[in-house]
Amino acid sequence: MNQLAREISRRAFLGRGGAGLGLVALNSLLHPRLAAAASAMDPQSKGVINPLHFTPKAKRVIYLYQAGGPSHLETFDYKPKLADMTGKPMPESFTRGQQIAQLQGQRLTCLGPTHGFKQVGQSGQMVCELFPHIGGIIDETCIVRSMWTEQINHDPAHTFMNSGSIITGRPSVGSWVLYGLGAETDNLPGYVVLVSAGRGGQMQPIAARQWSAGILPSKFQGVRFNSVGDPVHYITNPRGMTREMQGDSIQTINALNVLEDRSQHDPEIQTRIAQYEMAFKMQASVPGLLDTSHEPAHVLELYGAHPGDGSFASNCLLARRLAERGVRFIQVYHRDWDHHNDVKNNLIFKAEEVDRATAALITDLKQRGMLDDTLVIWGGEFGRTPMSQGGTGRDHHIKGFSFMLAGGGIKRGFAYGATDDLGYAAVENPVSVHDFHATMLHLLGVDAAKLAVKYQGLDVRLTGPEGGTVVRDIIA
Amino acid sequence: MNLFALRRQRCISVPMVRHVVHLLGCCLCTATTLAAAEPDRVSFNRDLRPIMSDTCFRCHGPDKNARKADMRLDIREEATRPTRSGRTPIVPGDPDKSEIVARIFATGARVMPPQAAHKQLTAKQKETIRQWVAEGALYEGHWAYQPLKRPAVPEIADASRVRNPIDHFIQERLSHEGFKPSERADKPTLLRRVTLDLTGLLPTSEELRAFLSDNAADAYEKVVDRLLASPRYAEQRTMHWLDAVRYADTSGFHGDNPIPAWPYRDYVLRSFLINKPFDAFTREQIAGDLLPNATLEQRVASAYNRLNRTSSEGGLQPKEYLAKYGADRVRTLSAVWLGSTLGCAECHDHKFDPFLTKDFYAMKAFFADIQETGLVPDRGSRAWGAKLDLPSEAQARQLAALDAQLAAARVRLDEGLVKLATVDEQWENQLRTRWQAGELAWTWQRPIAAHAVNGARLTIYDSEVVENNFYLDGSLKTERKPGDGLVVAGGPNPDRETYLVTLKPGAGTWNQLGIDVVQDESLPGARYARGADRFLLSEIEAELLEAGQPARTLSLVMATVNDAPPSVPSTTTDPSMPPLAAIDGNPHTAWGVRFGEARDPFLAVRFAEPVTTTADSQIVVTLRHESELRAAVIGRFRLALSADAYAWPPIASAGRRIRSKDPTGAKSWASGLPDDVMKALRRPAEDRDEPERTALRDYLIWSSPELAADYRELQRVEAERGLLDASVPRVVTTVAVDPAVTRILPRANWMDDSSPIVEPAVPRFLATLDTKGERPTRLDLANWLVARDNPLTARAYVNRTWREFFGSGVSRTLDDLGSQGEWPTHPELVDWLASELIHPEVDAASTHDWDMKHLVRLIVTSHTYAQTSMAEAISQEKDPDNRLLSHQNRFRVDAENVRDIALQLSGLLTDVFGGPSVSPVEPQGYLAALNFPKREYSASHGADQYRRGLYTTWQRTYLHPSLLNFDAPTREECTVSRSASNTPLQALDLLNDPIYVEAARAFAQNALAQGGKTFAAQLEWVFTRALNRPPRAEERSMLQGLYERNLKRFRAAPASARELLTIGDAPLPATANPAKVAAMATVTRAVLNLHELITRN
């Protein structure tokens, strides 16, 4: 390389205080961020909302999304009276004039809880006995038993839960947060989605739309990390290219782009150069990050994770690793909660897949001092009917279901809201999807009413035109 | 405040500064300082409307439900009359008596807009409002809603840089603001720009040479004409149109299955190619089916109405989804043709424009005649509702011939049937006896060997325990038990695979061979195959091996699958994958199952002659999977033999083998009778119902040796017809039926039937259709859209077209020309271009009305378009967004073109116009989060790998990641303006996506072969093609360095070179020097990654 090229490449590649192929940056991201413990809450943000509207209580979100619609009646909503009603007609006073999905036009018969419940924790909450590990950390959580939503079919219900709108093209919750707050890392995407592999036949299709940036610039979209093949698309060098060769190529490309910049003065070129640098860093950081095999045995054991299996348990562990490295919003999908048939046996499988891992994540975050500033959300797009479908199953249900929240400024050991005696409708302190969104944003220091973007000439409020109310009672 | 709001704020406030503070006149200006006539007077449209629209109209505008204090400020008559409270909002000429002035200067609770609105007026904005009132509070209509009149072309003093009237509009404004137009770009830049813009591809080095050496005054115009005539032009324009009409190849909701739509895409291609007038183009899409004597082409065009997303999710409420589909149509139509946000009026009267909720539903009512269902089936013969068959002439002829053969075969079978004994007691008794004696049994085989030819690993489970995970009746069942002859494929998963399985059946005589395809949750391809969304068994072959004798091929003659009871004609779930295809000797046809989620298909094939085996005989069964669909290879199977030629293929429940229900319990074989026949046999003849009688009769026909030849012939013709029929193109289409009732849905609540029924109508403030008392139709709607007095359509179209050539519209809000949209920088230019589009001035004969190419030609032959993109310092400072177009803009090419360019340079690009969509390679597991069916992506082969991006299968919920990375829209909704991001994922894509690595390698091969002897010559060859310029000295030295370092590396590690060179399907010449090609490929790869390459300058 001649003198000029060297000079240019220094400027382009190392000129930001690094020492050789971004090694400093690499070091910093191969080791977990240690700053997590010192979580002095700072209202300054790296996003468009700066300063934040409120002092934040949470810095990041881990959203364990249970797609398909988990039965609240076999998880967190204990309904002894429904058990007494098993096999009897559902009183018409509950159901008249209401939307139902596959049970449309059928005789409605009650189906009591198919599993027992136990009183757990010092708070003495009732949790389904299939979930002993969650029962063990129940005092860290707040169960919201009065969620309700507006969409009764999976696809629109996911879209509504994830974007506050049923109109396709609206940004998803993760992209709101990334847009508003920015990321704490520039070596990894700020919004990461993990979709778990699992056993089960009714696996929900999850459209990439669920983590789309919609009308926001696409850099705010979620990036799905895959459990098979490349963890991020195209993150692996072409066969036959070593990291050194890749670095050499990127350095040359950037040097050529710098030359072009000298004649064109196009700010996009500077951005392009920076993006190639970040791509190179991601190539080093992502595969190692996703390799959980070096986690201590007791940690793997805690989660029940087997490195590389793509399971929900492994993804919960990955979520913690991502959170440590400054990823702002992490969504972990479990896709198999649509139990139109045989809810009893299906729930046994599902509990095996999520109970231990969910509890482990909360325990692990707490041990690392990260639970206080990490909001953990567990819930699906709707619940399931107290009426049976085909004798053993439950249909989609939007009038009442449960969410579990922990950390990030949430009040602990506490249940909020209630459904009626039969678990049909949220009757006490109902929480809408918009309320949930507003509360989540509030914990992050953002006023949902002020989170807007100009689109089609309008200030489009990202959380939807209706807006929600912050549920202050569940905030510590 | 966010970034967008900031920008908006600046647009508003700068004119105020200039106006109120009387600053430097024309020097201080930005994009939105419009052609200001009288700098000292406030203009409503320029100065007031943006403020009031943003801060007042939400509560004091068109939406009566949102209106506060009975005060309406968007209409002068309303704003100047006293309200109920007795105060007058605006007293023209007297700010002190005007309530609004008092309120905007108020403090505390009385201030307007109120604190809660989060909209504060700046001091300057308040002053502007006061002055406007003082000057008489004159309103002006919103520009886009005014009747379209052709404006006069402005005079300009210096016409030296003028090519056509566009330049007058642009330069008049420039000179008014103190700018000068830039000089014309140099010839290579200009050629590259116009070629990219019009075709999405780069000029070739021959085209560049020809243009450089053509010194004629109209050299450039000749280039433009050449490009406009090219099919590549049609492809490029089609790409943008498809975004707008949200064309895609899958349904978009839930299972997101493939929908037959591509013939519509080809209609659009042909329309741009022949330069169909935009009014006809509009009519055909919206109402092609309603045109008098509609042609096939016009009915294909009407597929436009069916391009909305549809759902096949079980349990959906049809009414809800019909509401969704209808609303989507209104949103799309309104954005594409009207440049309006009528969609906002679905729930409430529009807050800023005069669109009412009633207008929204009245527009929706135009589409109420479209035949459709809420749940749109995605499989079977009813899939996707109304479809059009589009056979070629040859196909139509062949189909007719096959239909005649089919009829003849049926007659023969019927004749044969007459001679045959009917179902009677004797036959039934015989059948029952034979069945009980096990004569109809299938004997499961435990293979003694099994191996795969292309690398997969086959494991035989006999007494070994194997885990089965299968999905049955709504839940997952897991069992572990001895395999009992199960063969499981594992290890490498090649695209095509052949299994050889050796059976040792023992002594006996066999008439049928059975293949039981076993489902398991571990298999991604619809639970059957190791990939794809189905399995496809191309051929089954069998050989008999006897000690000391040559292998004897066993001919197979008849194929029956257990997915339906026997019938005449025989039935198969999917005629495109008939059972007979597995023994027809043609590897291009195959038997397969795609959507068989909960059954185990079992295929029975009959030996032409009975096969007698001794204790030592072996039968080798070959299962070939040679389909084009990658990895559609069976994952688990068992083989069985039957002594009887007419044992029916057994129905096994998923994952488990169903044994005979023989009451003695002694036999353990699979049943050889159809369930329906068993059921009928158990019932006294006189009690049987019609289906049971039919089942018996059909089984009699199927199992009668006397009819076997005729039945086989019938099956053969049916299979042939099914395969041919499957190759006939189809497209969803619009069929008009009695219109469904359309009601206003309060707040879009589809369950609320309380509101009035509406008839089709266009927004009332724009027009009223006169249909002589008849219900207005889609054709009336289409005619109105392209009527001369429609103020919006041409303006919206012109504005959108402008963006393709300058990077942004004359108004940047392409989908909102309404009052919240950006005021165009050059409204007169929009109007002039719109007038010229509707009816060119020079053309009295109106033969070029709505001439889309004329519009494009005007734009690209203007000086404004041809200017250099280098900004003068003054422009950078005063007009950083270049809204005044004192120079051209630079922007990244669209996602499809990023790919097209790389393929073009590599020489790999397949130059085929139109046709079915193709599937370029995409990352493994990308579709893993989809279901119904469970599937894995199967990339196309050969030339189809290298088609233009436009032809990529548009999977809405998982668009090809490379397209998504470069901002191609998913087309779930109408998109008229793509964003242009610049992300690390793009860098990873260009660096590592196998298609770009392959392109770099092929480009390198060609550079070495054709670029000359020296590296310098080769690099020049590469640069001329890629960047249309020679390399600069520094560039050459950097790339030479890269080449030499990598050459050294590859020489030291030749295996790495070979690894790099075998990425992709394109062949590597045997003569190539691997280290050299690989090192050169790193150079071309660097070039393919340059910002300059994917930037249109």
PDB file of N, CA and C in Angstrom, chain B residues 163-228:
ATOM      1  N   ARG B 163     -33.531  23.143 -21.636  1.00  0.00           N
ATOM      2  CA  ARG B 163     -33.790  22.114 -22.650  1.00  0.00           C
ATOM      3  C   ARG B 163     -35.279  21.964 -22.929  1.00  0.00           C
ATOM      4  N   ASN B 164     -36.057  22.165 -21.907  1.00  0.00           N
ATOM      5  CA  ASN B 164     -37.499  22.114 -22.127  1.00  0.00           C
ATOM      6  C   ASN B 164     -38.227  22.882 -21.024  1.00  0.00           C
ATOM      7  N   PRO B 165     -39.542  22.994 -21.074  1.00  0.00           N
ATOM      8  CA  PRO B 165     -40.243  23.877 -20.129  1.00  0.00           C
ATOM      9  C   PRO B 165     -39.997  23.558 -18.658  1.00  0.00           C
ATOM     10  N   ILE B 166     -39.684  22.323 -18.346  1.00  0.00           N
ATOM     11  CA  ILE B 166     -39.396  22.003 -16.940  1.00  0.00           C
ATOM     12  C   ILE B 166     -38.334  22.962 -16.408  1.00  0.00           C
ATOM     13  N   ASP B 167     -37.331  23.205 -17.242  1.00  0.00           N
ATOM     14  CA  ASP B 167     -36.216  24.039 -16.803  1.00  0.00           C
ATOM     15  C   ASP B 167     -36.659  25.479 -16.534  1.00  0.00           C
ATOM     16  N   HIS B 168     -37.674  25.918 -17.256  1.00  0.00           N
ATOM     17  CA  HIS B 168     -38.197  27.269 -16.985  1.00  0.00           C
ATOM     18  C   HIS B 168     -38.738  27.357 -15.576  1.00  0.00           C
ATOM     19  N   PHE B 169     -39.533  26.367 -15.189  1.00  0.00           N
ATOM     20  CA  PHE B 169     -40.124  26.407 -13.848  1.00  0.00           C
ATOM     21  C   PHE B 169     -39.033  26.342 -12.777  1.00  0.00           C
ATOM     22  N   ILE B 170     -38.076  25.462 -13.001  1.00  0.00           N
ATOM     23  CA  ILE B 170     -37.031  25.270 -11.993  1.00  0.00           C
ATOM     24  C   ILE B 170     -36.127  26.506 -11.938  1.00  0.00           C
ATOM     25  N   GLN B 171     -35.741  26.998 -13.099  1.00  0.00           N
ATOM     26  CA  GLN B 171     -34.741  28.066 -13.107  1.00  0.00           C
ATOM     27  C   GLN B 171     -35.349  29.419 -12.736  1.00  0.00           C
ATOM     28  N   GLU B 172     -36.620  29.584 -13.010  1.00  0.00           N
ATOM     29  CA  GLU B 172     -37.244  30.837 -12.594  1.00  0.00           C
ATOM     30  C   GLU B 172     -37.179  30.960 -11.072  1.00  0.00           C
ATOM     31  N   ARG B 173     -37.507  29.857 -10.430  1.00  0.00           N
ATOM     32  CA  ARG B 173     -37.452  29.841  -8.961  1.00  0.00           C
ATOM     33  C   ARG B 173     -36.009  29.993  -8.461  1.00  0.00           C
ATOM     34  N   LEU B 174     -35.092  29.294  -9.134  1.00  0.00           N
ATOM     35  CA  LEU B 174     -33.685  29.392  -8.737  1.00  0.00           C
ATOM     36  C   LEU B 174     -33.209  30.831  -8.809  1.00  0.00           C
ATOM     37  N   SER B 175     -33.528  31.467  -9.925  1.00  0.00           N
ATOM     38  CA  SER B 175     -32.999  32.817 -10.091  1.00  0.00           C
ATOM     39  C   SER B 175     -33.679  33.758  -9.094  1.00  0.00           C
ATOM     40  N   HIS B 176     -34.947  33.509  -8.817  1.00  0.00           N
ATOM     41  CA  HIS B 176     -35.654  34.305  -7.820  1.00  0.00           C
ATOM     42  C   HIS B 176     -34.986  34.201  -6.455  1.00  0.00           C
ATOM     43  N   GLU B 177     -34.453  33.008  -6.166  1.00  0.00           N
ATOM     44  CA  GLU B 177     -33.844  32.781  -4.860  1.00  0.00           C
ATOM     45  C   GLU B 177     -32.342  33.046  -4.871  1.00  0.00           C
ATOM     46  N   GLY B 178     -31.841  33.484  -6.019  1.00  0.00           N
ATOM     47  CA  GLY B 178     -30.426  33.831  -6.076  1.00  0.00           C
ATOM     48  C   GLY B 178     -29.493  32.677  -6.385  1.00  0.00           C
ATOM     49  N   PHE B 179     -30.036  31.617  -6.945  1.00  0.00           N
ATOM     50  CA  PHE B 179     -29.192  30.479  -7.329  1.00  0.00           C
ATOM     51  C   PHE B 179     -29.061  30.434  -8.837  1.00  0.00           C
ATOM     52  N   LYS B 180     -28.100  29.612  -9.274  1.00  0.00           N
ATOM     53  CA  LYS B 180     -27.974  29.336 -10.696  1.00  0.00           C
ATOM     54  C   LYS B 180     -28.120  27.840 -10.901  1.00  0.00           C
ATOM     55  N   PRO B 181     -28.658  27.449 -12.042  1.00  0.00           N
ATOM     56  CA  PRO B 181     -28.642  26.013 -12.337  1.00  0.00           C
ATOM     57  C   PRO B 181     -27.201  25.556 -12.533  1.00  0.00           C
ATOM     58  N   SER B 182     -26.959  24.278 -12.277  1.00  0.00           N
ATOM     59  CA  SER B 182     -25.607  23.746 -12.483  1.00  0.00           C
ATOM     60  C   SER B 182     -25.411  23.392 -13.936  1.00  0.00           C
ATOM     61  N   GLU B 183     -24.151  23.149 -14.256  1.00  0.00           N
ATOM     62  CA  GLU B 183     -23.863  22.739 -15.628  1.00  0.00           C
ATOM     63  C   GLU B 183     -24.289  21.287 -15.832  1.00  0.00           C
ATOM     64  N   ARG B 184     -24.307  20.892 -17.078  1.00  0.00           N
ATOM     65  CA  ARG B 184     -24.679  19.539 -17.421  1.00  0.00           C
ATOM     66  C   ARG B 184     -23.612  18.568 -16.915  1.00  0.00           C
ATOM     67  N   ALA B 185     -24.040  17.418 -16.460  1.00  0.00           N
ATOM     68  CA  ALA B 185     -23.080  16.410 -16.002  1.00  0.00           C
ATOM     69  C   ALA B 185     -22.268  15.925 -17.193  1.00  0.00           C
ATOM     70  N   ASP B 186     -21.091  15.377 -16.919  1.00  0.00           N
ATOM     71  CA  ASP B 186     -20.294  14.853 -18.017  1.00  0.00           C
ATOM     72  C   ASP B 186     -20.994  13.647 -18.643  1.00  0.00           C
ATOM     73  N   LYS B 187     -20.583  13.312 -19.827  1.00  0.00           N
ATOM     74  CA  LYS B 187     -21.321  12.288 -20.569  1.00  0.00           C
ATOM     75  C   LYS B 187     -21.376  10.918 -19.882  1.00  0.00           C
ATOM     76  N   PRO B 188     -20.249  10.423 -19.349  1.00  0.00           N
ATOM     77  CA  PRO B 188     -20.340   9.113 -18.683  1.00  0.00           C
ATOM     78  C   PRO B 188     -21.323   9.135 -17.506  1.00  0.00           C
ATOM     79  N   THR B 189     -21.268  10.202 -16.706  1.00  0.00           N
ATOM     80  CA  THR B 189     -22.177  10.300 -15.559  1.00  0.00           C
ATOM     81  C   THR B 189     -23.624  10.324 -16.032  1.00  0.00           C
ATOM     82  N   LEU B 190     -23.864  11.104 -17.056  1.00  0.00           N
ATOM     83  CA  LEU B 190     -25.222  11.254 -17.560  1.00  0.00           C
ATOM     84  C   LEU B 190     -25.763   9.925 -18.101  1.00  0.00           C
ATOM     85  N   LEU B 191     -24.908   9.239 -18.831  1.00  0.00           N
ATOM     86  CA  LEU B 191     -25.346   7.965 -19.401  1.00  0.00           C
ATOM     87  C   LEU B 191     -25.631   6.956 -18.287  1.00  0.00           C
ATOM     88  N   ARG B 192     -24.746   6.959 -17.304  1.00  0.00           N
ATOM     89  CA  ARG B 192     -24.926   6.036 -16.179  1.00  0.00           C
ATOM     90  C   ARG B 192     -26.228   6.376 -15.432  1.00  0.00           C
ATOM     91  N   ARG B 193     -26.464   7.638 -15.199  1.00  0.00           N
ATOM     92  CA  ARG B 193     -27.657   8.082 -14.479  1.00  0.00           C
ATOM     93  C   ARG B 193     -28.917   7.682 -15.224  1.00  0.00           C
ATOM     94  N   VAL B 194     -28.977   8.028 -16.495  1.00  0.00           N
ATOM     95  CA  VAL B 194     -30.238   7.819 -17.207  1.00  0.00           C
ATOM     96  C   VAL B 194     -30.472   6.327 -17.452  1.00  0.00           C
ATOM     97  N   THR B 195     -29.387   5.574 -17.611  1.00  0.00           N
ATOM     98  CA  THR B 195     -29.548   4.139 -17.811  1.00  0.00           C
ATOM     99  C   THR B 195     -30.039   3.483 -16.525  1.00  0.00           C
ATOM    100  N   LEU B 196     -29.449   3.883 -15.399  1.00  0.00           N
ATOM    101  CA  LEU B 196     -29.902   3.347 -14.113  1.00  0.00           C
ATOM    102  C   LEU B 196     -31.360   3.721 -13.845  1.00  0.00           C
ATOM    103  N   ASP B 197     -31.691   4.988 -14.083  1.00  0.00           N
ATOM    104  CA  ASP B 197     -33.048   5.439 -13.766  1.00  0.00           C
ATOM    105  C   ASP B 197     -34.094   4.771 -14.656  1.00  0.00           C
ATOM    106  N   LEU B 198     -33.751   4.596 -15.917  1.00  0.00           N
ATOM    107  CA  LEU B 198     -34.763   4.069 -16.835  1.00  0.00           C
ATOM    108  C   LEU B 198     -34.787   2.552 -16.880  1.00  0.00           C
ATOM    109  N   THR B 199     -33.672   1.921 -16.584  1.00  0.00           N
ATOM    110  CA  THR B 199     -33.646   0.460 -16.723  1.00  0.00           C
ATOM    111  C   THR B 199     -33.212  -0.284 -15.480  1.00  0.00           C
ATOM    112  N   GLY B 200     -32.654   0.407 -14.497  1.00  0.00           N
ATOM    113  CA  GLY B 200     -32.176  -0.278 -13.300  1.00  0.00           C
ATOM    114  C   GLY B 200     -30.879  -1.031 -13.519  1.00  0.00           C
ATOM    115  N   LEU B 201     -30.294  -0.869 -14.681  1.00  0.00           N
ATOM    116  CA  LEU B 201     -29.023  -1.534 -14.979  1.00  0.00           C
ATOM    117  C   LEU B 201     -27.991  -0.482 -15.385  1.00  0.00           C
ATOM    118  N   LEU B 202     -26.732  -0.917 -15.511  1.00  0.00           N
ATOM    119  CA  LEU B 202     -25.664  -0.005 -15.905  1.00  0.00           C
ATOM    120  C   LEU B 202     -25.519   0.003 -17.419  1.00  0.00           C
ATOM    121  N   PRO B 203     -25.008   1.102 -17.959  1.00  0.00           N
ATOM    122  CA  PRO B 203     -24.679   1.070 -19.382  1.00  0.00           C
ATOM    123  C   PRO B 203     -23.513   0.109 -19.607  1.00  0.00           C
ATOM    124  N   THR B 204     -23.529  -0.582 -20.707  1.00  0.00           N
ATOM    125  CA  THR B 204     -22.394  -1.456 -21.012  1.00  0.00           C
ATOM    126  C   THR B 204     -21.242  -0.597 -21.518  1.00  0.00           C
ATOM    127  N   SER B 205     -20.056  -1.177 -21.585  1.00  0.00           N
ATOM    128  CA  SER B 205     -18.927  -0.374 -22.056  1.00  0.00           C
ATOM    129  C   SER B 205     -19.101  -0.026 -23.538  1.00  0.00           C
ATOM    130  N   GLU B 206     -19.823  -0.890 -24.272  1.00  0.00           N
ATOM    131  CA  GLU B 206     -20.093  -0.575 -25.689  1.00  0.00           C
ATOM    132  C   GLU B 206     -21.027   0.631 -25.789  1.00  0.00           C
ATOM    133  N   GLU B 207     -22.040   0.629 -24.938  1.00  0.00           N
ATOM    134  CA  GLU B 207     -22.977   1.765 -24.958  1.00  0.00           C
ATOM    135  C   GLU B 207     -22.260   3.057 -24.573  1.00  0.00           C
ATOM    136  N   LEU B 208     -21.372   2.921 -23.610  1.00  0.00           N
ATOM    137  CA  LEU B 208     -20.618   4.096 -23.181  1.00  0.00           C
ATOM    138  C   LEU B 208     -19.753   4.621 -24.338  1.00  0.00           C
ATOM    139  N   ARG B 209     -19.064   3.687 -24.997  1.00  0.00           N
ATOM    140  CA  ARG B 209     -18.184   4.087 -26.103  1.00  0.00           C
ATOM    141  C   ARG B 209     -19.013   4.767 -27.206  1.00  0.00           C
ATOM    142  N   ALA B 210     -20.139   4.156 -27.533  1.00  0.00           N
ATOM    143  CA  ALA B 210     -20.975   4.713 -28.608  1.00  0.00           C
ATOM    144  C   ALA B 210     -21.447   6.119 -28.259  1.00  0.00           C
ATOM    145  N   PHE B 211     -21.830   6.314 -27.018  1.00  0.00           N
ATOM    146  CA  PHE B 211     -22.342   7.628 -26.608  1.00  0.00           C
ATOM    147  C   PHE B 211     -21.223   8.664 -26.624  1.00  0.00           C
ATOM    148  N   LEU B 212     -20.049   8.248 -26.143  1.00  0.00           N
ATOM    149  CA  LEU B 212     -18.923   9.188 -26.109  1.00  0.00           C
ATOM    150  C   LEU B 212     -18.520   9.611 -27.513  1.00  0.00           C
ATOM    151  N   SER B 213     -18.693   8.706 -28.472  1.00  0.00           N
ATOM    152  CA  SER B 213     -18.227   9.061 -29.811  1.00  0.00           C
ATOM    153  C   SER B 213     -19.331   9.686 -30.659  1.00  0.00           C
ATOM    154  N   ASP B 214     -20.529   9.776 -30.124  1.00  0.00           N
ATOM    155  CA  ASP B 214     -21.617  10.394 -30.889  1.00  0.00           C
ATOM    156  C   ASP B 214     -21.664  11.882 -30.559  1.00  0.00           C
ATOM    157  N   ASN B 215     -21.265  12.685 -31.521  1.00  0.00           N
ATOM    158  CA  ASN B 215     -21.218  14.115 -31.247  1.00  0.00           C
ATOM    159  C   ASN B 215     -22.436  14.867 -31.764  1.00  0.00           C
ATOM    160  N   ALA B 216     -23.437  14.118 -32.210  1.00  0.00           N
ATOM    161  CA  ALA B 216     -24.644  14.764 -32.715  1.00  0.00           C
ATOM    162  C   ALA B 216     -25.327  15.528 -31.584  1.00  0.00           C
ATOM    163  N   ALA B 217     -26.052  16.575 -31.958  1.00  0.00           N
ATOM    164  CA  ALA B 217     -26.730  17.398 -30.955  1.00  0.00           C
ATOM    165  C   ALA B 217     -27.759  16.574 -30.173  1.00  0.00           C
ATOM    166  N   ASP B 218     -28.322  15.583 -30.832  1.00  0.00           N
ATOM    167  CA  ASP B 218     -29.358  14.805 -30.158  1.00  0.00           C
ATOM    168  C   ASP B 218     -28.839  13.426 -29.709  1.00  0.00           C
ATOM    169  N   ALA B 219     -27.544  13.346 -29.482  1.00  0.00           N
ATOM    170  CA  ALA B 219     -26.977  12.055 -29.070  1.00  0.00           C
ATOM    171  C   ALA B 219     -27.676  11.540 -27.813  1.00  0.00           C
ATOM    172  N   TYR B 220     -27.873  12.446 -26.851  1.00  0.00           N
ATOM    173  CA  TYR B 220     -28.486  12.048 -25.592  1.00  0.00           C
ATOM    174  C   TYR B 220     -29.936  11.620 -25.804  1.00  0.00           C
ATOM    175  N   GLU B 221     -30.665  12.373 -26.593  1.00  0.00           N
ATOM    176  CA  GLU B 221     -32.064  12.046 -26.844  1.00  0.00           C
ATOM    177  C   GLU B 221     -32.188  10.677 -27.504  1.00  0.00           C
ATOM    178  N   LYS B 222     -31.232  10.361 -28.355  1.00  0.00           N
ATOM    179  CA  LYS B 222     -31.268   9.034 -29.000  1.00  0.00           C
ATOM    180  C   LYS B 222     -31.087   7.920 -27.950  1.00  0.00           C
ATOM    181  N   VAL B 223     -30.194   8.207 -27.000  1.00  0.00           N
ATOM    182  CA  VAL B 223     -30.002   7.231 -25.916  1.00  0.00           C
ATOM    183  C   VAL B 223     -31.316   7.048 -25.149  1.00  0.00           C
ATOM    184  N   VAL B 224     -31.950   8.166 -24.839  1.00  0.00           N
ATOM    185  CA  VAL B 224     -33.204   8.098 -24.081  1.00  0.00           C
ATOM    186  C   VAL B 224     -34.228   7.264 -24.848  1.00  0.00           C
ATOM    187  N   ASP B 225     -34.341   7.492 -26.133  1.00  0.00           N
ATOM    188  CA  ASP B 225     -35.309   6.725 -26.926  1.00  0.00           C
ATOM    189  C   ASP B 225     -34.970   5.240 -26.927  1.00  0.00           C
ATOM    190  N   ARG B 226     -33.670   4.962 -27.044  1.00  0.00           N
ATOM    191  CA  ARG B 226     -33.265   3.554 -27.012  1.00  0.00           C
ATOM    192  C   ARG B 226     -33.667   2.910 -25.681  1.00  0.00           C
ATOM    193  N   LEU B 227     -33.400   3.620 -24.586  1.00  0.00           N
ATOM    194  CA  LEU B 227     -33.711   3.057 -23.276  1.00  0.00           C
ATOM    195  C   LEU B 227     -35.218   2.908 -23.062  1.00  0.00           C
ATOM    196  N   LEU B 228     -35.973   3.922 -23.508  1.00  0.00           N
ATOM    197  CA  LEU B 228     -37.429   3.872 -23.310  1.00  0.00           C
ATOM    198  C   LEU B 228     -38.061   2.709 -24.068  1.00  0.00           C
TER     199      LEU B 228
END
